[in-house]
Coordinates of C-alpha atoms (C1' of nucleotides) in Angstrom, one line a residue:
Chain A
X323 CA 0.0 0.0 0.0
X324 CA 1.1 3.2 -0.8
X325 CA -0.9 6.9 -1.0
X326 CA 2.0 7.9 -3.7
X327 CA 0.3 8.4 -7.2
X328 CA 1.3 6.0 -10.2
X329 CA 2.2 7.4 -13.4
X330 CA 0.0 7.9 -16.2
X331 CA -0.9 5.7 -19.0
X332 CA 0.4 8.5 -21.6
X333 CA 3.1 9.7 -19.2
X334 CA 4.9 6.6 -18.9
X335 CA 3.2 3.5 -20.3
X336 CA 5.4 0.4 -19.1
X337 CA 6.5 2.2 -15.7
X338 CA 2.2 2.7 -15.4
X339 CA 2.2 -1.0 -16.4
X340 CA 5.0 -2.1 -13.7
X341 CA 3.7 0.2 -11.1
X342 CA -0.3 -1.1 -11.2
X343 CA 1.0 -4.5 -10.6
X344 CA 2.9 -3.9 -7.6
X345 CA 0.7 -1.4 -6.2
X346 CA -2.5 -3.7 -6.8
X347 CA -0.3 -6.6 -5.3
X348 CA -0.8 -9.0 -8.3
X349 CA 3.1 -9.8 -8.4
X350 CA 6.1 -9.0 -7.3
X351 CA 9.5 -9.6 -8.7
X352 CA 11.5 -12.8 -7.6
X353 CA 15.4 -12.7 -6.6
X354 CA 15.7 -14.9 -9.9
X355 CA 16.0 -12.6 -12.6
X356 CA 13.1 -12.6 -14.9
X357 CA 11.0 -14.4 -12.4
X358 CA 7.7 -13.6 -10.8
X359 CA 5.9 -14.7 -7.7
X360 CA 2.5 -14.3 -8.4
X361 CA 0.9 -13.0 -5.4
X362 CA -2.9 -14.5 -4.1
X363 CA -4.5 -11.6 -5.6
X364 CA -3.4 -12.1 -9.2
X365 CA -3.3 -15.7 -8.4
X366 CA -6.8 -15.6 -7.8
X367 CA -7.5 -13.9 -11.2
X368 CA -5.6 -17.0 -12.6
X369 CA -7.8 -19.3 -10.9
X370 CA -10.9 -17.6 -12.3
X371 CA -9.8 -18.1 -15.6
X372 CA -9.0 -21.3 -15.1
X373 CA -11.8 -22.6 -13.9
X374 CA -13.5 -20.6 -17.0
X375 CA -11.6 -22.4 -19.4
X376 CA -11.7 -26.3 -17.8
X377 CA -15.6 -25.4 -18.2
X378 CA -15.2 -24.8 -21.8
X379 CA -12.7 -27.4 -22.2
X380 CA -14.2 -30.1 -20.5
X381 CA -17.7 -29.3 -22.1
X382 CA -16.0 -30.0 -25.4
X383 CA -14.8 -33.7 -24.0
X384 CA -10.9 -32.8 -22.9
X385 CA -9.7 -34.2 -20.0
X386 CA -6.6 -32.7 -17.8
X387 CA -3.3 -34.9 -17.5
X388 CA 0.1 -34.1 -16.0
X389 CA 3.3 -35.0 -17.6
X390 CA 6.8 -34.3 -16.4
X391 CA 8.7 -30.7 -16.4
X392 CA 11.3 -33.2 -17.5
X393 CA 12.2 -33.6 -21.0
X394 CA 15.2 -35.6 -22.6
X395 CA 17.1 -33.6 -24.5
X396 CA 17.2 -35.9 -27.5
X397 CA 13.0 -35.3 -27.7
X398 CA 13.4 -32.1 -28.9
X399 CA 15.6 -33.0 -31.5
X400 CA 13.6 -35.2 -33.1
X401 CA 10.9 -32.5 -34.8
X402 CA 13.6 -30.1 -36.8
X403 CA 12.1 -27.1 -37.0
X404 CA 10.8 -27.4 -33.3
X405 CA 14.5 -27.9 -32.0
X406 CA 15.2 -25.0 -33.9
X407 CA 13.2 -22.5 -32.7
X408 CA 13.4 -23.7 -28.7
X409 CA 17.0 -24.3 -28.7
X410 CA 18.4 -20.5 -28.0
X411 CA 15.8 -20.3 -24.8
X412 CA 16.4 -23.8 -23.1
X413 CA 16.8 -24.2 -19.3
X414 CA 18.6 -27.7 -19.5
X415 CA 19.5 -29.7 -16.4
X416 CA 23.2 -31.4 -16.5
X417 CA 23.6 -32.4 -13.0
X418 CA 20.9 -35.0 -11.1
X419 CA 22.0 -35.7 -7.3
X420 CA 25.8 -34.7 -8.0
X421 CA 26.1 -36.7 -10.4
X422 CA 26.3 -35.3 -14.4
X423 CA 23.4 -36.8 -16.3
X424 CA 24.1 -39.1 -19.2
X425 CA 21.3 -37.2 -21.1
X426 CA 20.7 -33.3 -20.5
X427 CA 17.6 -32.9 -19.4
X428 CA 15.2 -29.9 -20.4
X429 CA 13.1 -27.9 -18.9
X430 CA 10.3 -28.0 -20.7
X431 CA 9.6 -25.1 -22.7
X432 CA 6.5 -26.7 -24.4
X433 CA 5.3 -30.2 -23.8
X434 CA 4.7 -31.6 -27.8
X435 CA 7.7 -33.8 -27.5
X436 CA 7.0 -35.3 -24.6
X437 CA 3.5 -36.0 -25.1
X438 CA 3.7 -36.9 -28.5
X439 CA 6.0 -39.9 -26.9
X440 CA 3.4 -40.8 -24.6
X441 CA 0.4 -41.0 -27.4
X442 CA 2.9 -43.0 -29.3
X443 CA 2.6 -45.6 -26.9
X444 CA -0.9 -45.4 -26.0
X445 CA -2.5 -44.8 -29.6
X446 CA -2.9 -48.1 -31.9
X447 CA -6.1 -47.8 -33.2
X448 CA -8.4 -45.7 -34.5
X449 CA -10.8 -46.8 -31.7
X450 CA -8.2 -44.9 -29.6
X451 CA -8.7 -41.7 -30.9
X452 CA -9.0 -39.2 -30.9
X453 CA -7.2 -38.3 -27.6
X454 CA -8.2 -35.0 -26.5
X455 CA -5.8 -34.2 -23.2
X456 CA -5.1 -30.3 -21.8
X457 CA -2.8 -30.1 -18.7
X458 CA -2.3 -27.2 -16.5
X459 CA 1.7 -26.4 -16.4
X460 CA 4.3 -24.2 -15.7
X461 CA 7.3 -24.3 -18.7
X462 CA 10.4 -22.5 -19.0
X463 CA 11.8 -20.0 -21.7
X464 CA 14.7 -18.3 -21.3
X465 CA 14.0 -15.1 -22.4
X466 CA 16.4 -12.1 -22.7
X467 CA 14.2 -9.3 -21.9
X468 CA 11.1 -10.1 -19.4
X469 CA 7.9 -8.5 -18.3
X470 CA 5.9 -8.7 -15.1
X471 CA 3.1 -11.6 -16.9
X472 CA 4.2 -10.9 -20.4
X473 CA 7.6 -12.4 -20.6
X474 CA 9.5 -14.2 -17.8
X475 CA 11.6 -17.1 -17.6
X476 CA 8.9 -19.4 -16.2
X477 CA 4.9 -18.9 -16.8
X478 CA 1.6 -20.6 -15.9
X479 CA -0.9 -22.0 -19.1
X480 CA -2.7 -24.3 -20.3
X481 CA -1.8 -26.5 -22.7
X482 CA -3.8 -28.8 -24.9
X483 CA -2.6 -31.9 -27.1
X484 CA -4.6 -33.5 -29.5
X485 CA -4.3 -36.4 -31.4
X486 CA -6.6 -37.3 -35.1
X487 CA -7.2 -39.8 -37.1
X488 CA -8.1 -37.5 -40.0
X489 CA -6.4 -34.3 -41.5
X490 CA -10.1 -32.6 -41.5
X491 CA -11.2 -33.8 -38.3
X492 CA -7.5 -32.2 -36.4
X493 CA -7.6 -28.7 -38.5
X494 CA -11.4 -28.6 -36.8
X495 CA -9.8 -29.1 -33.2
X496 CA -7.6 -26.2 -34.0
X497 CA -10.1 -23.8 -34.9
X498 CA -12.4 -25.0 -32.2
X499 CA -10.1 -24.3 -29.9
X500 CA -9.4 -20.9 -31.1
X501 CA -13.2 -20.1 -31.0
X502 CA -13.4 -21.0 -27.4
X503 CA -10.4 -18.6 -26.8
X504 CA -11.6 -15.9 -28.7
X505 CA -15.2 -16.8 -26.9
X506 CA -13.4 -16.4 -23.6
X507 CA -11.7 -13.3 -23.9
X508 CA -14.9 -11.3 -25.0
X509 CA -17.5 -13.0 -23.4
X510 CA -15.6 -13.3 -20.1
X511 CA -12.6 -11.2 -20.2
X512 CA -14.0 -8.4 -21.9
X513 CA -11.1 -8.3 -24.2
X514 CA -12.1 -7.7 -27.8
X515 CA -9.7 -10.0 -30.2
X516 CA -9.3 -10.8 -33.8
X517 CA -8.9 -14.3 -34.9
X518 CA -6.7 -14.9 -37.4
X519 CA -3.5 -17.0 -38.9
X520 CA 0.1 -16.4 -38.2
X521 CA 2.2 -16.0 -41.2
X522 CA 5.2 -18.4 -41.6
X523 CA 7.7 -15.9 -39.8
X524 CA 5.6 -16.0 -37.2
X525 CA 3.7 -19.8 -36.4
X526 CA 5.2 -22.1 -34.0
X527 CA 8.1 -24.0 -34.4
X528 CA 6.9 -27.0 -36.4
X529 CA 3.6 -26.6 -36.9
X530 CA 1.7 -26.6 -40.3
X531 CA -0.4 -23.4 -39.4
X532 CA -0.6 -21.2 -36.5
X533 CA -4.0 -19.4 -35.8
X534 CA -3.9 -16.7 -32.5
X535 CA -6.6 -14.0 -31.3
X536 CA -4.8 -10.3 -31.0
X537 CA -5.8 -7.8 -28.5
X538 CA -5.0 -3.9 -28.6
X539 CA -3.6 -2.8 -25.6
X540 CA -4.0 0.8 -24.2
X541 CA -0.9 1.7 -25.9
X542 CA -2.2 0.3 -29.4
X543 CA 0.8 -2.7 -29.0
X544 CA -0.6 -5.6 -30.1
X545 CA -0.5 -8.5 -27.7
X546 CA -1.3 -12.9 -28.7
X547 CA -3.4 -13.9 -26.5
X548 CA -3.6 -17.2 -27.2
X549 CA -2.9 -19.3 -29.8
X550 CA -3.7 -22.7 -31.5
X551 CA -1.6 -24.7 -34.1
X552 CA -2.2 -27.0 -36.6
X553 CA 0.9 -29.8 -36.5
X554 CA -0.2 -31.8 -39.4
X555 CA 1.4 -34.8 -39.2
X556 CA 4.9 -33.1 -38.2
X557 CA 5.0 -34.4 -34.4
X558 CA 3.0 -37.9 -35.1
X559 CA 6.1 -38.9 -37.6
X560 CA 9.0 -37.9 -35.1
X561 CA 7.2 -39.9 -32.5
X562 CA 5.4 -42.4 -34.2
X563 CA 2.0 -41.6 -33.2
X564 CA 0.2 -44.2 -35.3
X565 CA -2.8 -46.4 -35.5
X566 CA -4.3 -48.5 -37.7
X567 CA -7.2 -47.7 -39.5
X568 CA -10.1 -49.6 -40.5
X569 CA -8.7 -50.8 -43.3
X570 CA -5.8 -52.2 -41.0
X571 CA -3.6 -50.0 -42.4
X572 CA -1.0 -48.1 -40.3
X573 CA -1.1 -44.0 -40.9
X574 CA 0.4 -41.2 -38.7
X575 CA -1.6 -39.2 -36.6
X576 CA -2.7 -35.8 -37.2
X577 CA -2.0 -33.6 -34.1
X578 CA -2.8 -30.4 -32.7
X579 CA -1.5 -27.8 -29.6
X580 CA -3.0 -24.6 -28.0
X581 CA -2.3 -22.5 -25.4
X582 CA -3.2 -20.0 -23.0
X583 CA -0.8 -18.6 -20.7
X584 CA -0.6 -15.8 -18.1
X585 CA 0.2 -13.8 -20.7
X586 CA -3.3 -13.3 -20.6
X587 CA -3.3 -11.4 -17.1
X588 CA -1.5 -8.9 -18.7
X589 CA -4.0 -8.6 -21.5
X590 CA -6.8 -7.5 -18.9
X591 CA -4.7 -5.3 -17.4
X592 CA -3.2 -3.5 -20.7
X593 CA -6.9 -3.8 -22.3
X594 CA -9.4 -1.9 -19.2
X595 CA -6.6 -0.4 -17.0
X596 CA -7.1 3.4 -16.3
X597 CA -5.1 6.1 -14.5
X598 CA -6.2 5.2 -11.4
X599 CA -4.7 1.1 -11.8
X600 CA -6.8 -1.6 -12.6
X601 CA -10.2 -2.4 -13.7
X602 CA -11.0 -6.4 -13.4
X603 CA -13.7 -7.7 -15.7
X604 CA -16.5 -8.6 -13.6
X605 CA -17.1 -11.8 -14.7
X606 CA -13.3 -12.8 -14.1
X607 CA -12.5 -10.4 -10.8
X608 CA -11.2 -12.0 -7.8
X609 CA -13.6 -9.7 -5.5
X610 CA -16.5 -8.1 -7.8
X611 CA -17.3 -6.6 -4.5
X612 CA -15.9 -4.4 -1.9
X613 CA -17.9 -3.2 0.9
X614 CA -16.4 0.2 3.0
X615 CA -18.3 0.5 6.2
X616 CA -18.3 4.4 7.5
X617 CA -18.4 5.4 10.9
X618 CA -16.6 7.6 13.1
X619 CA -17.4 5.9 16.6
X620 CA -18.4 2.9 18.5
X621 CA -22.1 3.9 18.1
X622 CA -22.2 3.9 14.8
X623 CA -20.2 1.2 14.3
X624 CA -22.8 -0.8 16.2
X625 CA -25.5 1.0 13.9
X626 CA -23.6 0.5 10.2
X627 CA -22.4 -3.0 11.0
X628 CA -25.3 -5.0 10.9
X629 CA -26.5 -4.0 8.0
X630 CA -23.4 -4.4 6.9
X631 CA -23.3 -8.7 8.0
X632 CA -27.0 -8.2 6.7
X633 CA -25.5 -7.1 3.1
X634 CA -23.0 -10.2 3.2
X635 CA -25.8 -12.5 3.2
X636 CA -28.0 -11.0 0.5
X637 CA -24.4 -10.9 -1.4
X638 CA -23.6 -14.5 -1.1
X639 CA -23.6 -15.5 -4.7
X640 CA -20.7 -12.7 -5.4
X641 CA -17.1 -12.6 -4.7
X642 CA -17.0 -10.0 -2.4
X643 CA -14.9 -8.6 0.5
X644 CA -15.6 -6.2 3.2
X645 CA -13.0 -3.7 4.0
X646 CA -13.3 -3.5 8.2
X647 CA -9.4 -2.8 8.3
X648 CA -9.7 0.1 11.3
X649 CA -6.6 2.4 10.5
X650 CA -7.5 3.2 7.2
X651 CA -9.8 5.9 6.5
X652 CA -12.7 5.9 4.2
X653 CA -11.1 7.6 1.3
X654 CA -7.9 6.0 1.7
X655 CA -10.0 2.8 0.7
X656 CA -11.4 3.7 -1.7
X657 CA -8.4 4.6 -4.1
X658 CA -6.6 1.5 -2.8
X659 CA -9.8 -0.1 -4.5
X660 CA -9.5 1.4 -7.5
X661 CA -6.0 0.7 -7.8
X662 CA -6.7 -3.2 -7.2
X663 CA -9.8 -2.6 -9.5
X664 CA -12.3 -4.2 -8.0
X665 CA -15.7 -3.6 -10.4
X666 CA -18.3 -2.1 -7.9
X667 CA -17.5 -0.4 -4.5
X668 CA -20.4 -0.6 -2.1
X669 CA -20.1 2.2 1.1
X670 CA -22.7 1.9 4.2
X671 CA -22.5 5.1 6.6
X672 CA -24.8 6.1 9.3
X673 CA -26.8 8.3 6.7
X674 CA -27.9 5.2 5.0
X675 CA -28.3 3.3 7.9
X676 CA -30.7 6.1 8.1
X677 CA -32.1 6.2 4.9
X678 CA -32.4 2.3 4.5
X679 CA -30.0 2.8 1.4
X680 CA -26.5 2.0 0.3
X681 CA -23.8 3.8 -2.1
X682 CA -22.2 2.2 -5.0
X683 CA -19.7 3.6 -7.1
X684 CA -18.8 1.7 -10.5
X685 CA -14.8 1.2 -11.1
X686 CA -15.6 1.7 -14.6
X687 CA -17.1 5.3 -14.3
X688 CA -14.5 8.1 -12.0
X689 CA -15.6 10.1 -9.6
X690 CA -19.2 11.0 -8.7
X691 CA -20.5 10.4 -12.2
X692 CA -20.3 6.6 -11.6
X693 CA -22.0 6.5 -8.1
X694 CA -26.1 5.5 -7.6
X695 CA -27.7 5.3 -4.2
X696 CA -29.3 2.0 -4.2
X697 CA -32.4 0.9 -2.2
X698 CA -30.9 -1.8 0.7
X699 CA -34.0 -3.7 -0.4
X700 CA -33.1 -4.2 -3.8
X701 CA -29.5 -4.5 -3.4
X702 CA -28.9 -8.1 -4.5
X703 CA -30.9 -7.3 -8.2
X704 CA -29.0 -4.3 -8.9
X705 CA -25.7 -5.3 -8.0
X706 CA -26.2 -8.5 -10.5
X707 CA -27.4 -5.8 -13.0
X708 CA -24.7 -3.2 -12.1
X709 CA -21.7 -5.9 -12.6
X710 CA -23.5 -7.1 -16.2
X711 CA -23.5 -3.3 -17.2
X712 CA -20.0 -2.8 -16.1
X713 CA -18.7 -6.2 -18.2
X714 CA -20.5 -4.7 -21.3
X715 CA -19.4 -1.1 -20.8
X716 CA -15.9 -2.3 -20.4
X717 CA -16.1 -4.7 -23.5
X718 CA -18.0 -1.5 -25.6
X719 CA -15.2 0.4 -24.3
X720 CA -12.6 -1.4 -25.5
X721 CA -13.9 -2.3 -29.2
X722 CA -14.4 1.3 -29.3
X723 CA -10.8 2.0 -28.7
X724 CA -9.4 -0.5 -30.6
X725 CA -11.3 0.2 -33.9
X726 CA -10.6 3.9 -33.4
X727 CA -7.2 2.8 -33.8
X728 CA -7.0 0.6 -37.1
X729 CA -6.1 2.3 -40.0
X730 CA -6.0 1.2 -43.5
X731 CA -2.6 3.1 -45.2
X732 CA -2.7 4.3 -48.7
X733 CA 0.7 3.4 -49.4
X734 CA 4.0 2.4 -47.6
X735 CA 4.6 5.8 -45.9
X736 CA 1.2 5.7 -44.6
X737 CA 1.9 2.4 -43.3
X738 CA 4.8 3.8 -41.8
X739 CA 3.3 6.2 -39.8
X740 CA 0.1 4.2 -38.7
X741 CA 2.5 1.3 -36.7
X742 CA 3.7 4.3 -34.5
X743 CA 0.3 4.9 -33.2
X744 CA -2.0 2.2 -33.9
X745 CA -2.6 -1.2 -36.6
X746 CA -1.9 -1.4 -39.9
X747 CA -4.5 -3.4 -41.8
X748 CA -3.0 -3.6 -45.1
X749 CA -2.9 -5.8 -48.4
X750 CA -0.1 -8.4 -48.4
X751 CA 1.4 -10.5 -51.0
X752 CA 2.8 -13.2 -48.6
X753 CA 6.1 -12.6 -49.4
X754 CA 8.1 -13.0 -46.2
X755 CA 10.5 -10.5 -48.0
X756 CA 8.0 -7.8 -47.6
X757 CA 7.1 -8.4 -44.1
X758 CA 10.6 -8.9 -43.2
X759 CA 10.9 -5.4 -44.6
X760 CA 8.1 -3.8 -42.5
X761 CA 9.9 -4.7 -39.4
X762 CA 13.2 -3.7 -40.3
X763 CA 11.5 -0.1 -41.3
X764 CA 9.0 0.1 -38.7
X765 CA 9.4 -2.6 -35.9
X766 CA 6.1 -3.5 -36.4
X767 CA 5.3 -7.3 -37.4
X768 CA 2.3 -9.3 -38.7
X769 CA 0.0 -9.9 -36.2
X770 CA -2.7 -12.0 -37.9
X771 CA -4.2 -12.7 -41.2
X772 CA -7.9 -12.1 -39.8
X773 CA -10.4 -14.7 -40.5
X774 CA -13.1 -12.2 -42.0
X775 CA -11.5 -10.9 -45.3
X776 CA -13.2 -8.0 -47.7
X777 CA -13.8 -9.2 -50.9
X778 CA -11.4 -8.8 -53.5
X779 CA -8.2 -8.1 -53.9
X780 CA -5.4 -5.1 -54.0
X781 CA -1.4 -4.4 -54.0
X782 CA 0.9 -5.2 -51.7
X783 CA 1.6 -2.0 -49.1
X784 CA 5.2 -2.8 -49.2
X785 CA 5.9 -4.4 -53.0
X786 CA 2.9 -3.2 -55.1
X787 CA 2.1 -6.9 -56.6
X788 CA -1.2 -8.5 -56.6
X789 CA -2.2 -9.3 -52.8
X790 CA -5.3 -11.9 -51.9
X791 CA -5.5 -11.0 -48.3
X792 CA -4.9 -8.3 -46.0
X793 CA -3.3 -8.4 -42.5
X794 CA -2.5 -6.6 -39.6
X795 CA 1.0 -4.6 -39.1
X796 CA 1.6 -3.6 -35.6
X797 CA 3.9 -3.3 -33.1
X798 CA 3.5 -6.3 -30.0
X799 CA 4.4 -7.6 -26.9
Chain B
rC242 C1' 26.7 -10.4 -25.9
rG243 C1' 27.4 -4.7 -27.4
rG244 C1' 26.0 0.5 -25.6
rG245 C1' 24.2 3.5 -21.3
rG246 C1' 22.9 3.9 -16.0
rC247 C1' 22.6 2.3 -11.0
rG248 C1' 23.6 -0.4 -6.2
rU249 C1' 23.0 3.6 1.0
rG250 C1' 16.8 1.0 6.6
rG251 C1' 10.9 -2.4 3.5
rC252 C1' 10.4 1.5 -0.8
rU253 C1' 12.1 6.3 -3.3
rC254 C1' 16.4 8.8 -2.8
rA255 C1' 20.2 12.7 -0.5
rG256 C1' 25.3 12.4 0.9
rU257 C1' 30.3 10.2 -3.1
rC258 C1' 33.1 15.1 -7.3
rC259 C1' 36.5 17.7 -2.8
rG260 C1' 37.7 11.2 2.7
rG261 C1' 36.7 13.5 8.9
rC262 C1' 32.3 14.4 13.9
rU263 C1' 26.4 10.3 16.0
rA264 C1' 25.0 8.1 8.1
rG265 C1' 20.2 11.5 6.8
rA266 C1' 15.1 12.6 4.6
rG267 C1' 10.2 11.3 2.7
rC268 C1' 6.9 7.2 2.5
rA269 C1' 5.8 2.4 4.8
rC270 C1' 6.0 -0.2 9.8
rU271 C1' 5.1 -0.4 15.7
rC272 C1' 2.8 2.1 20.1
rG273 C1' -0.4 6.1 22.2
rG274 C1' -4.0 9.9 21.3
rU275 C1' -7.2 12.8 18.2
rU276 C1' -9.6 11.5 13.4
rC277 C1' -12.9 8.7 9.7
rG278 C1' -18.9 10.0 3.5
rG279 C1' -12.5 10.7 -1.7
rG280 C1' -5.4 9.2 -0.3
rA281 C1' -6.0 12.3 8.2
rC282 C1' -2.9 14.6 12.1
rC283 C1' 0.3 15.0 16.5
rG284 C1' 3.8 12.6 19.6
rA285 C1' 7.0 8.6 20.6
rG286 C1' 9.7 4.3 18.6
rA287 C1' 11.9 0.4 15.8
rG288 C1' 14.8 -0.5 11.6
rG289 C1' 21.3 0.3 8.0
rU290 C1' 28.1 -4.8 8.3
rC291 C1' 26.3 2.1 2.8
rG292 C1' 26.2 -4.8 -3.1
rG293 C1' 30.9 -8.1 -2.0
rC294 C1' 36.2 -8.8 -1.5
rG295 C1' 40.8 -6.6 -1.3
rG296 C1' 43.9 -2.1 -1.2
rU297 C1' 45.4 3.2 0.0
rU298 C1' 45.0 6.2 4.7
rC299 C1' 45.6 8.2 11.4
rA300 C1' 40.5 7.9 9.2
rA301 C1' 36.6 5.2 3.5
rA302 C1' 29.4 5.2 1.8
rU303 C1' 33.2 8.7 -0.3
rC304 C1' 39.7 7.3 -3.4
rC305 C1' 41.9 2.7 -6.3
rG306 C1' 41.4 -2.6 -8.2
rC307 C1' 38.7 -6.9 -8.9
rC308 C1' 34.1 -9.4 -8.6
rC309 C1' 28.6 -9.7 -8.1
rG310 C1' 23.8 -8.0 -9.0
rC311 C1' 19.8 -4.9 -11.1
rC312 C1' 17.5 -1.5 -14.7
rC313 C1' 17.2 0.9 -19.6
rC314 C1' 18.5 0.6 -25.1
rG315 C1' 19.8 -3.0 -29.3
rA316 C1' 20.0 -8.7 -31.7
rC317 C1' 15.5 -13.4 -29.8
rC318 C1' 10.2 -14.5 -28.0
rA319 C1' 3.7 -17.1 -25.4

RNA sequence: CGGGGCGUGGCUCAGUCCGGCUAGAGCACUCGGUUCGGGACCGAGAGGUCGGCGGUUCAAAUCCGCCCGCCCCGACCA
């Protein structure tokens, strides 16, 4: 706790970023460089979100499964491209109870290898599949530059494998999969994405296709959100996944991976966050609810209080929290509130102990513009209503900004000037020589190559040839 | 790994150039009192081997050497 102001959002954008976390208590740094410990407050948020996606997940027939953190080094080297890719940002383990290892062991960055050896083994037929397994895992990347939930060495997500018998029926798992993330962050998260393909510079190291949802963030970077990959039969030939078909003849697997990590965390803060710290989607916020009682003395304590315990019950299908903490003032509570974003503030003071009424003040609305006196009597209705208004308002809020802040250029020079202030969403000819240009100029990469095309077609922004499809340019995380 | 910056109570920093007296401030923390509807105030208190090791000196946070760590900027990335 601190009453020291952060910096704003156009002051100082990563220092306002840094400072929310810390102040809000959602992290703090570890005395590993590049780590995080994840505090019970942003812990919490995690656990909303995972509980949101094991519904989803489990409601399309996955199942959860742990494998080891454990790799053998020689896994990794069996898919090329995948080797290649992970190699530079390897933790690898040498040394096992004093003793060096024959093998190296890695820390697993990813778990395709490992898994993709254990459906080997358990896949024969193609009554066995397909095998539909998500497992909840820390992995390790070592980065060179990290951010508080964006980048560090080791991070929390999901990850799903998936294991076909048919080409058609695995590229369906991958989109799938992507709907239910995109379905997630806008239903639940109240993060607007786009849904889209990665371009070959940009898809995961040995898969087929990559497909992610992007989200703006309040600086207009562009941040993956989560992804889902295509593996064709890439993984299933290193590792032998095979089975016999109908036919009784032997044919590889078609796999699939996704992945949600918390990455994400960063996403709802970057996406709703205001001056005043964080704003929690009210569907996903660890307390939806804060209560502030007011009084000055014992009397009215004994007066506020029970209506108070009285609230708490009519409240009991919320996540809520009730700020008695007796050294803090009123107003002091409030900001550190806001800061923590909690959606909706409720305060109880002898005046409506008086009035049978209570004061709420909406996180997503400053000041006295976003406060209503509510009846005590109808308390539980409009609180449910309240927290519906504030997800949509923050979701409206944030499609707003977002599309205020895609541009089409006219030409190159255009283009150039649109990446330092928003997206790009440009023809492209799908030469990699073009986009490779585009970063080199600008920074700014390829985010997506959106599902939902215009019709038609136009000129490259960068070459001038014929283009089929357009994509978004943009600066990320 | 290249360029730049920094290491002093929990946090932010002053002091370092030009060595010297008891190592300071603000915030946070503890206790007491007054406060409490938008970041309260007064008083008392606790808390530091000045990043580490070595050197120079009567004397080192301050000068010298080596090492360690962190942050920012570049080459890689969910």
């Amino acid at each position: 706790m601190s009453n020291e102001k952060i910096p704003s959002r156009s002051e100082n954008y990563s220092e306002w970023y840094n400072q929310v976390i810390q102040r809000a208590e959602m992290a703090d740094y570890s005395p590993v460089r590049g780590c995080m410990v994840v505090r019970p407050y942003g812990w919490s948020l995690w656990e909303n979100i995972q509980d949101n996606l094991n519904r989803k997940f489990k409601a399309t027939g996955h199942v959860n499964a742990a494998f080891p953190l454990f790799i053998p080094m020689s896994f990794l080297e069996k898919e090329k491209e995948h080797v290649e890719g992970f190699s530079p940002e390897l933790a690898v383990v040498t040394i096992g109870g004093g003793e060096k290892l024959e093998e190296p062991l890695v820390v697993r960055p990813t778990s395709e290898t490992i898994i993709g050896y254990m459906y080997s083994k358990w896949v024969k037929s193609y009554r066995d599949l397909p095998i539909l397994i998500n497992q909840w895992a820390n992995v390790v990347r070592w980065e060179m530059r990290t951010r508080m939930f964006l980048r560090t060495l080791e991070f929390y997500w999901q990850e799903g494998h998936t294991a076909h018998a048919t080409q058609a029926e695995a590229e369906e798992e991958t989109r799938r999969m992507l709907d239910i993330y995109a379905q997630f962050a806008i239903e639940e998260a109240a993060v607007p994405v786009i849904k889209g393909r990665k371009s070959a510079s940009e898809k995961f190291a040995g898969a087929v296709n990559s497909y992610s949802i992007e989200a703006m963030m309040g600086d207009t970077k562009a941040l993956q959100a989560g992804t889902s990959h295509f593996l064709g039969q890439n993984f299933a030939k290193a590792f032998n996944i095979q089975y016999l078909d109908v036919n009784n003849e032997l044919q590889n697997c078609w796999t699939t991976s996704w992945g949600l990590s918390t990455r994400f965390i960063g996403a709802i803060i970057m996406t709703h966050g205001d001056d005043q710290g964080l704003i929690m989607p009210p569907r996903l916020a660890p307390i939806q609810v804060v209560i502030v009682p007011i009084f000055r003395n014992d009397e009215e304590k004994s007066k506020v209080m029970p209506v108070i315990d009285q609230l708490k019950t009519q409240l009991s299908d919320f996540r809520i929290k009730v700020d008695d903490r007796t050294e803090l003032t009123p107003g002091f509570k409030y900001n550190d509130w806001e800061m923590r974003g909690v959606p909706l503030r409720l305060e109880v003071g002898p005046k409506d102990v008086e009035k049978g009424s209570v004061m709420a003040a909406r996180r997503d609305i400053p000041g006295r513009d976003g406060k209503v006196i509510l009846p005590q009597s109808e308390v539980t209705a409009r609180v449910k209503e309240l927290l519906a208004e504030i997800q949509a308002n923050l979701l409206q809020k944030a499609i707003a900004f977002r599309d205020s802040h895609i541009f089409e250029p006219t030409d190159y020079e255009d283009l150039k000037r649109i990446v330092a202030e928003g997206w790009a969403f440009a023809w492209w000819c799908g030469d990699p020589a073009c986009e490779a240009k585009v970063k080199e100029d600008t920074k700014a990469t390829t985010r997506c190559i959106p599902f939902d095309q215009p019709d038609g077609h136009g000129k490259c922004v960068v070459c001038g040839r014929d283009a089929t499809e357009k994509v978004y340019f943009s600066k990320a995380y």
